[in-house]
JSON list of C-alpha atoms in Angstrom, two decimals:
[
{"chain": "A", "resi": 18, "resn": "MET", "atom": "CA", "xyz": [187.52, 138.03, 132.42]},
{"chain": "A", "resi": 19, "resn": "GLY", "atom": "CA", "xyz": [186.18, 135.23, 134.57]},
{"chain": "A", "resi": 20, "resn": "TYR", "atom": "CA", "xyz": [183.64, 132.37, 133.58]},
{"chain": "A", "resi": 21, "resn": "THR", "atom": "CA", "xyz": [180.16, 132.43, 133.68]},
{"chain": "A", "resi": 22, "resn": "ILE", "atom": "CA", "xyz": [177.19, 130.53, 132.81]},
{"chain": "A", "resi": 23, "resn": "ILE", "atom": "CA", "xyz": [177.64, 130.58, 129.52]},
{"chain": "A", "resi": 24, "resn": "ASP", "atom": "CA", "xyz": [181.04, 128.59, 129.74]},
{"chain": "A", "resi": 25, "resn": "VAL", "atom": "CA", "xyz": [178.84, 126.24, 131.57]},
{"chain": "A", "resi": 26, "resn": "LEU", "atom": "CA", "xyz": [176.34, 125.92, 128.79]},
{"chain": "A", "resi": 27, "resn": "ASP", "atom": "CA", "xyz": [179.26, 125.56, 126.15]},
{"chain": "A", "resi": 28, "resn": "LYS", "atom": "CA", "xyz": [180.25, 122.46, 128.12]},
{"chain": "A", "resi": 29, "resn": "LEU", "atom": "CA", "xyz": [176.69, 121.25, 128.48]},
{"chain": "A", "resi": 30, "resn": "ILE", "atom": "CA", "xyz": [176.31, 121.53, 124.73]},
{"chain": "A", "resi": 31, "resn": "LYS", "atom": "CA", "xyz": [179.05, 119.74, 124.06]},
{"chain": "A", "resi": 32, "resn": "VAL", "atom": "CA", "xyz": [177.90, 116.62, 126.12]},
{"chain": "A", "resi": 33, "resn": "LYS", "atom": "CA", "xyz": [174.26, 117.08, 124.16]},
{"chain": "A", "resi": 34, "resn": "GLU", "atom": "CA", "xyz": [176.48, 116.50, 121.00]},
{"chain": "A", "resi": 35, "resn": "ILE", "atom": "CA", "xyz": [178.25, 113.59, 121.98]},
{"chain": "A", "resi": 36, "resn": "GLY", "atom": "CA", "xyz": [174.72, 112.11, 122.84]},
{"chain": "A", "resi": 37, "resn": "HIS", "atom": "CA", "xyz": [173.78, 113.03, 119.23]},
{"chain": "A", "resi": 38, "resn": "ASN", "atom": "CA", "xyz": [176.53, 111.40, 117.93]},
{"chain": "A", "resi": 39, "resn": "MET", "atom": "CA", "xyz": [176.07, 108.51, 119.85]},
{"chain": "A", "resi": 40, "resn": "TYR", "atom": "CA", "xyz": [172.31, 108.04, 118.65]},
{"chain": "A", "resi": 41, "resn": "ALA", "atom": "CA", "xyz": [173.50, 109.00, 115.16]},
{"chain": "A", "resi": 42, "resn": "ALA", "atom": "CA", "xyz": [176.42, 106.24, 114.88]},
{"chain": "A", "resi": 43, "resn": "ILE", "atom": "CA", "xyz": [173.65, 103.64, 116.23]},
{"chain": "A", "resi": 44, "resn": "VAL", "atom": "CA", "xyz": [171.35, 105.00, 113.10]},
{"chain": "A", "resi": 45, "resn": "ALA", "atom": "CA", "xyz": [174.39, 104.36, 110.60]},
{"chain": "A", "resi": 46, "resn": "GLY", "atom": "CA", "xyz": [175.35, 100.96, 111.87]},
{"chain": "A", "resi": 47, "resn": "GLU", "atom": "CA", "xyz": [175.03, 98.43, 109.32]},
{"chain": "A", "resi": 48, "resn": "GLU", "atom": "CA", "xyz": [173.92, 95.87, 111.79]},
{"chain": "A", "resi": 49, "resn": "THR", "atom": "CA", "xyz": [171.38, 97.70, 114.00]},
{"chain": "A", "resi": 50, "resn": "ASN", "atom": "CA", "xyz": [168.11, 96.40, 114.01]},
{"chain": "A", "resi": 51, "resn": "ALA", "atom": "CA", "xyz": [165.73, 98.28, 112.05]},
{"chain": "A", "resi": 52, "resn": "ARG", "atom": "CA", "xyz": [163.67, 99.37, 115.04]},
{"chain": "A", "resi": 53, "resn": "ILE", "atom": "CA", "xyz": [166.22, 100.40, 117.04]},
{"chain": "A", "resi": 54, "resn": "LYS", "atom": "CA", "xyz": [167.71, 102.61, 114.42]},
{"chain": "A", "resi": 55, "resn": "THR", "atom": "CA", "xyz": [164.16, 104.10, 113.96]},
{"chain": "A", "resi": 56, "resn": "VAL", "atom": "CA", "xyz": [163.79, 104.87, 117.88]},
{"chain": "A", "resi": 57, "resn": "ALA", "atom": "CA", "xyz": [167.62, 105.97, 117.94]},
{"chain": "A", "resi": 58, "resn": "LYS", "atom": "CA", "xyz": [166.87, 108.59, 114.78]},
{"chain": "A", "resi": 59, "resn": "VAL", "atom": "CA", "xyz": [164.13, 110.27, 117.01]},
{"chain": "A", "resi": 60, "resn": "PHE", "atom": "CA", "xyz": [166.13, 110.30, 120.08]},
{"chain": "A", "resi": 61, "resn": "ALA", "atom": "CA", "xyz": [169.09, 112.08, 117.43]},
{"chain": "A", "resi": 62, "resn": "ILE", "atom": "CA", "xyz": [166.65, 114.45, 116.41]},
{"chain": "A", "resi": 63, "resn": "GLU", "atom": "CA", "xyz": [165.44, 114.86, 120.22]},
{"chain": "A", "resi": 64, "resn": "LYS", "atom": "CA", "xyz": [169.19, 115.62, 121.14]},
{"chain": "A", "resi": 65, "resn": "ASN", "atom": "CA", "xyz": [169.59, 118.03, 118.54]},
{"chain": "A", "resi": 66, "resn": "LYS", "atom": "CA", "xyz": [166.47, 119.99, 119.51]},
{"chain": "A", "resi": 67, "resn": "HIS", "atom": "CA", "xyz": [168.00, 120.37, 123.21]},
{"chain": "A", "resi": 68, "resn": "ILE", "atom": "CA", "xyz": [171.34, 121.21, 121.63]},
{"chain": "A", "resi": 69, "resn": "MET", "atom": "CA", "xyz": [169.39, 124.00, 119.75]},
{"chain": "A", "resi": 70, "resn": "THR", "atom": "CA", "xyz": [167.35, 124.85, 122.87]},
{"chain": "A", "resi": 71, "resn": "TYR", "atom": "CA", "xyz": [170.76, 125.35, 124.52]},
{"chain": "A", "resi": 72, "resn": "LYS", "atom": "CA", "xyz": [172.40, 127.55, 121.88]},
{"chain": "A", "resi": 73, "resn": "SER", "atom": "CA", "xyz": [169.29, 129.43, 121.94]},
{"chain": "A", "resi": 74, "resn": "LEU", "atom": "CA", "xyz": [169.39, 130.31, 125.66]},
{"chain": "A", "resi": 75, "resn": "ARG", "atom": "CA", "xyz": [173.25, 130.75, 125.15]},
{"chain": "A", "resi": 76, "resn": "ASN", "atom": "CA", "xyz": [172.76, 133.34, 122.70]},
{"chain": "A", "resi": 77, "resn": "GLN", "atom": "CA", "xyz": [170.04, 135.16, 124.72]},
{"chain": "A", "resi": 78, "resn": "MET", "atom": "CA", "xyz": [172.48, 135.16, 127.65]},
{"chain": "A", "resi": 79, "resn": "ILE", "atom": "CA", "xyz": [175.37, 136.94, 125.46]},
{"chain": "A", "resi": 80, "resn": "THR", "atom": "CA", "xyz": [174.13, 140.44, 125.50]},
{"chain": "A", "resi": 81, "resn": "GLU", "atom": "CA", "xyz": [173.42, 139.93, 129.49]},
{"chain": "A", "resi": 82, "resn": "ASN", "atom": "CA", "xyz": [175.96, 141.07, 131.76]},
{"chain": "A", "resi": 83, "resn": "PHE", "atom": "CA", "xyz": [176.22, 137.66, 133.80]},
{"chain": "A", "resi": 84, "resn": "GLU", "atom": "CA", "xyz": [177.66, 137.38, 137.20]},
{"chain": "A", "resi": 85, "resn": "GLU", "atom": "CA", "xyz": [181.18, 135.54, 137.29]},
{"chain": "A", "resi": 86, "resn": "ILE", "atom": "CA", "xyz": [181.71, 131.85, 138.68]},
{"chain": "A", "resi": 87, "resn": "ASP", "atom": "CA", "xyz": [184.32, 131.09, 141.02]},
{"chain": "A", "resi": 88, "resn": "PHE", "atom": "CA", "xyz": [186.96, 129.43, 140.10]},
{"chain": "A", "resi": 89, "resn": "ASP", "atom": "CA", "xyz": [186.53, 126.60, 142.04]},
{"chain": "A", "resi": 90, "resn": "ILE", "atom": "CA", "xyz": [183.12, 125.99, 141.10]},
{"chain": "A", "resi": 91, "resn": "TYR", "atom": "CA", "xyz": [183.75, 126.06, 137.49]},
{"chain": "A", "resi": 92, "resn": "ASP", "atom": "CA", "xyz": [186.75, 123.62, 138.08]},
{"chain": "A", "resi": 93, "resn": "LYS", "atom": "CA", "xyz": [184.18, 121.21, 139.75]},
{"chain": "A", "resi": 94, "resn": "VAL", "atom": "CA", "xyz": [182.11, 121.68, 136.81]},
{"chain": "A", "resi": 95, "resn": "SER", "atom": "CA", "xyz": [184.57, 120.68, 134.64]},
{"chain": "A", "resi": 96, "resn": "LYS", "atom": "CA", "xyz": [185.51, 117.63, 136.51]},
{"chain": "A", "resi": 97, "resn": "LEU", "atom": "CA", "xyz": [182.16, 116.60, 136.78]},
{"chain": "A", "resi": 98, "resn": "ILE", "atom": "CA", "xyz": [181.84, 116.64, 132.83]},
{"chain": "A", "resi": 99, "resn": "SER", "atom": "CA", "xyz": [184.76, 115.39, 131.94]},
{"chain": "A", "resi": 100, "resn": "ARG", "atom": "CA", "xyz": [184.09, 112.22, 134.27]},
{"chain": "A", "resi": 101, "resn": "PHE", "atom": "CA", "xyz": [180.87, 111.75, 132.69]},
{"chain": "A", "resi": 102, "resn": "ASN", "atom": "CA", "xyz": [180.21, 108.28, 131.26]},
{"chain": "A", "resi": 103, "resn": "TYR", "atom": "CA", "xyz": [179.98, 108.23, 127.50]},
{"chain": "A", "resi": 104, "resn": "ALA", "atom": "CA", "xyz": [179.25, 104.67, 127.17]},
{"chain": "A", "resi": 105, "resn": "TYR", "atom": "CA", "xyz": [178.12, 103.88, 123.98]},
{"chain": "A", "resi": 106, "resn": "PRO", "atom": "CA", "xyz": [175.80, 100.72, 124.02]},
{"chain": "A", "resi": 107, "resn": "GLU", "atom": "CA", "xyz": [177.70, 97.52, 122.74]},
{"chain": "A", "resi": 108, "resn": "ASN", "atom": "CA", "xyz": [175.57, 94.68, 121.14]},
{"chain": "A", "resi": 109, "resn": "ILE", "atom": "CA", "xyz": [172.04, 95.74, 121.75]},
{"chain": "A", "resi": 110, "resn": "MET", "atom": "CA", "xyz": [169.59, 93.47, 119.90]},
{"chain": "A", "resi": 111, "resn": "ASP", "atom": "CA", "xyz": [166.61, 94.26, 121.39]},
{"chain": "A", "resi": 112, "resn": "ILE", "atom": "CA", "xyz": [164.19, 97.34, 121.33]},
{"chain": "A", "resi": 113, "resn": "LYS", "atom": "CA", "xyz": [163.53, 97.26, 125.19]},
{"chain": "A", "resi": 114, "resn": "GLU", "atom": "CA", "xyz": [167.20, 96.66, 125.79]},
{"chain": "A", "resi": 115, "resn": "PHE", "atom": "CA", "xyz": [167.84, 99.88, 123.94]},
{"chain": "A", "resi": 116, "resn": "LEU", "atom": "CA", "xyz": [165.08, 101.64, 125.33]},
{"chain": "A", "resi": 117, "resn": "ARG", "atom": "CA", "xyz": [166.44, 101.17, 128.99]},
{"chain": "A", "resi": 118, "resn": "PHE", "atom": "CA", "xyz": [170.11, 101.97, 128.15]},
{"chain": "A", "resi": 119, "resn": "SER", "atom": "CA", "xyz": [168.84, 105.41, 126.78]},
{"chain": "A", "resi": 120, "resn": "LEU", "atom": "CA", "xyz": [166.62, 105.99, 129.80]},
{"chain": "A", "resi": 121, "resn": "LYS", "atom": "CA", "xyz": [169.60, 105.11, 131.84]},
{"chain": "A", "resi": 122, "resn": "PHE", "atom": "CA", "xyz": [171.89, 107.68, 129.80]},
{"chain": "A", "resi": 123, "resn": "GLU", "atom": "CA", "xyz": [169.28, 110.55, 129.69]},
{"chain": "A", "resi": 124, "resn": "LYS", "atom": "CA", "xyz": [168.88, 109.90, 133.90]},
{"chain": "A", "resi": 125, "resn": "GLU", "atom": "CA", "xyz": [172.71, 110.00, 134.19]},
{"chain": "A", "resi": 126, "resn": "ASN", "atom": "CA", "xyz": [172.43, 113.44, 131.82]},
{"chain": "A", "resi": 127, "resn": "LEU", "atom": "CA", "xyz": [169.85, 115.10, 134.38]},
{"chain": "A", "resi": 128, "resn": "ALA", "atom": "CA", "xyz": [172.00, 113.83, 137.48]},
{"chain": "A", "resi": 129, "resn": "LEU", "atom": "CA", "xyz": [174.79, 115.61, 135.90]},
{"chain": "A", "resi": 130, "resn": "VAL", "atom": "CA", "xyz": [173.13, 118.70, 135.35]},
{"chain": "A", "resi": 131, "resn": "ILE", "atom": "CA", "xyz": [171.33, 118.49, 138.89]},
{"chain": "A", "resi": 132, "resn": "ASN", "atom": "CA", "xyz": [174.81, 117.73, 140.43]},
{"chain": "A", "resi": 133, "resn": "ILE", "atom": "CA", "xyz": [176.40, 121.13, 138.40]},
{"chain": "A", "resi": 134, "resn": "GLN", "atom": "CA", "xyz": [173.51, 123.17, 139.85]},
{"chain": "A", "resi": 135, "resn": "GLY", "atom": "CA", "xyz": [173.98, 121.81, 143.24]},
{"chain": "A", "resi": 136, "resn": "LEU", "atom": "CA", "xyz": [177.83, 123.25, 143.20]},
{"chain": "A", "resi": 137, "resn": "PHE", "atom": "CA", "xyz": [176.33, 127.11, 142.26]},
{"chain": "A", "resi": 138, "resn": "VAL", "atom": "CA", "xyz": [174.23, 126.77, 145.86]},
{"chain": "A", "resi": 139, "resn": "ARG", "atom": "CA", "xyz": [176.59, 128.03, 148.71]},
{"chain": "A", "resi": 140, "resn": "THR", "atom": "CA", "xyz": [173.97, 130.39, 150.57]},
{"chain": "A", "resi": 141, "resn": "LEU", "atom": "CA", "xyz": [170.33, 130.35, 150.30]},
{"chain": "A", "resi": 142, "resn": "LYS", "atom": "CA", "xyz": [170.46, 134.07, 147.93]},
{"chain": "A", "resi": 143, "resn": "ASP", "atom": "CA", "xyz": [172.12, 131.64, 145.61]},
{"chain": "A", "resi": 144, "resn": "ILE", "atom": "CA", "xyz": [168.91, 130.02, 144.38]},
{"chain": "A", "resi": 145, "resn": "ASP", "atom": "CA", "xyz": [168.44, 133.48, 143.02]},
{"chain": "A", "resi": 146, "resn": "SER", "atom": "CA", "xyz": [171.09, 133.61, 140.41]},
{"chain": "A", "resi": 147, "resn": "SER", "atom": "CA", "xyz": [171.30, 133.40, 136.90]},
{"chain": "A", "resi": 148, "resn": "ALA", "atom": "CA", "xyz": [173.24, 130.50, 136.64]},
{"chain": "A", "resi": 149, "resn": "TYR", "atom": "CA", "xyz": [171.00, 128.55, 139.12]},
{"chain": "A", "resi": 150, "resn": "ASN", "atom": "CA", "xyz": [167.93, 129.48, 137.00]},
{"chain": "A", "resi": 151, "resn": "VAL", "atom": "CA", "xyz": [169.46, 128.83, 133.69]},
{"chain": "A", "resi": 152, "resn": "LEU", "atom": "CA", "xyz": [170.14, 125.09, 135.26]},
{"chain": "A", "resi": 153, "resn": "ALA", "atom": "CA", "xyz": [166.62, 124.91, 136.44]},
{"chain": "A", "resi": 154, "resn": "GLU", "atom": "CA", "xyz": [165.27, 125.50, 133.02]},
{"chain": "A", "resi": 155, "resn": "ILE", "atom": "CA", "xyz": [167.72, 122.78, 131.44]},
{"chain": "A", "resi": 156, "resn": "ILE", "atom": "CA", "xyz": [166.88, 120.57, 134.25]},
{"chain": "A", "resi": 157, "resn": "LYS", "atom": "CA", "xyz": [162.94, 120.88, 133.31]},
{"chain": "A", "resi": 158, "resn": "GLU", "atom": "CA", "xyz": [163.85, 120.06, 129.38]},
{"chain": "A", "resi": 159, "resn": "GLU", "atom": "CA", "xyz": [165.54, 116.98, 130.80]},
{"chain": "A", "resi": 160, "resn": "GLU", "atom": "CA", "xyz": [162.76, 115.65, 132.88]},
{"chain": "A", "resi": 161, "resn": "LYS", "atom": "CA", "xyz": [160.46, 116.07, 130.16]},
{"chain": "A", "resi": 162, "resn": "HIS", "atom": "CA", "xyz": [162.36, 114.28, 127.81]},
{"chain": "A", "resi": 163, "resn": "ILE", "atom": "CA", "xyz": [163.10, 111.31, 130.35]},
{"chain": "A", "resi": 164, "resn": "ARG", "atom": "CA", "xyz": [159.29, 111.24, 130.78]},
{"chain": "A", "resi": 165, "resn": "SER", "atom": "CA", "xyz": [159.13, 110.76, 127.13]},
{"chain": "A", "resi": 166, "resn": "ILE", "atom": "CA", "xyz": [161.13, 107.70, 127.09]},
{"chain": "A", "resi": 167, "resn": "GLU", "atom": "CA", "xyz": [159.57, 106.18, 130.24]},
{"chain": "A", "resi": 168, "resn": "ILE", "atom": "CA", "xyz": [156.55, 105.88, 128.50]},
{"chain": "A", "resi": 169, "resn": "PHE", "atom": "CA", "xyz": [158.03, 103.60, 126.09]},
{"chain": "A", "resi": 170, "resn": "VAL", "atom": "CA", "xyz": [160.26, 101.81, 128.42]},
{"chain": "A", "resi": 171, "resn": "LYS", "atom": "CA", "xyz": [156.92, 100.46, 130.62]}
]
């Protein structure tokens, strides 16, 4: 049996879990500014919601019969995810700086999903595939999250 969009979702869930753990570590940091801790806690909760959304989407899809993903596409997806920059913030003492870091991190996360979605498009009919459409849903969710952070960065 080959790979499907469910396998890609599993990898994206792991990316979200790493983001959640990053924010949770900031909250747990003894020397972290109280305002940063508060915002990091909100972001950790948001990441957890994303994880639940992705898992729910995954669980809905398990019963469906999805087309297999070409191995070369799955290999490229795996490489993109493995190269994704999990840069933890170092010595951020200012809330604005933390918000800018978080916005950049979330935009990189969105770019990752857009890149992955792009790998699935080889012909015009590929935009009707289940993999493409599932990733489109994830992109909408990520864009919503970025807009909510941008409100505070301004």
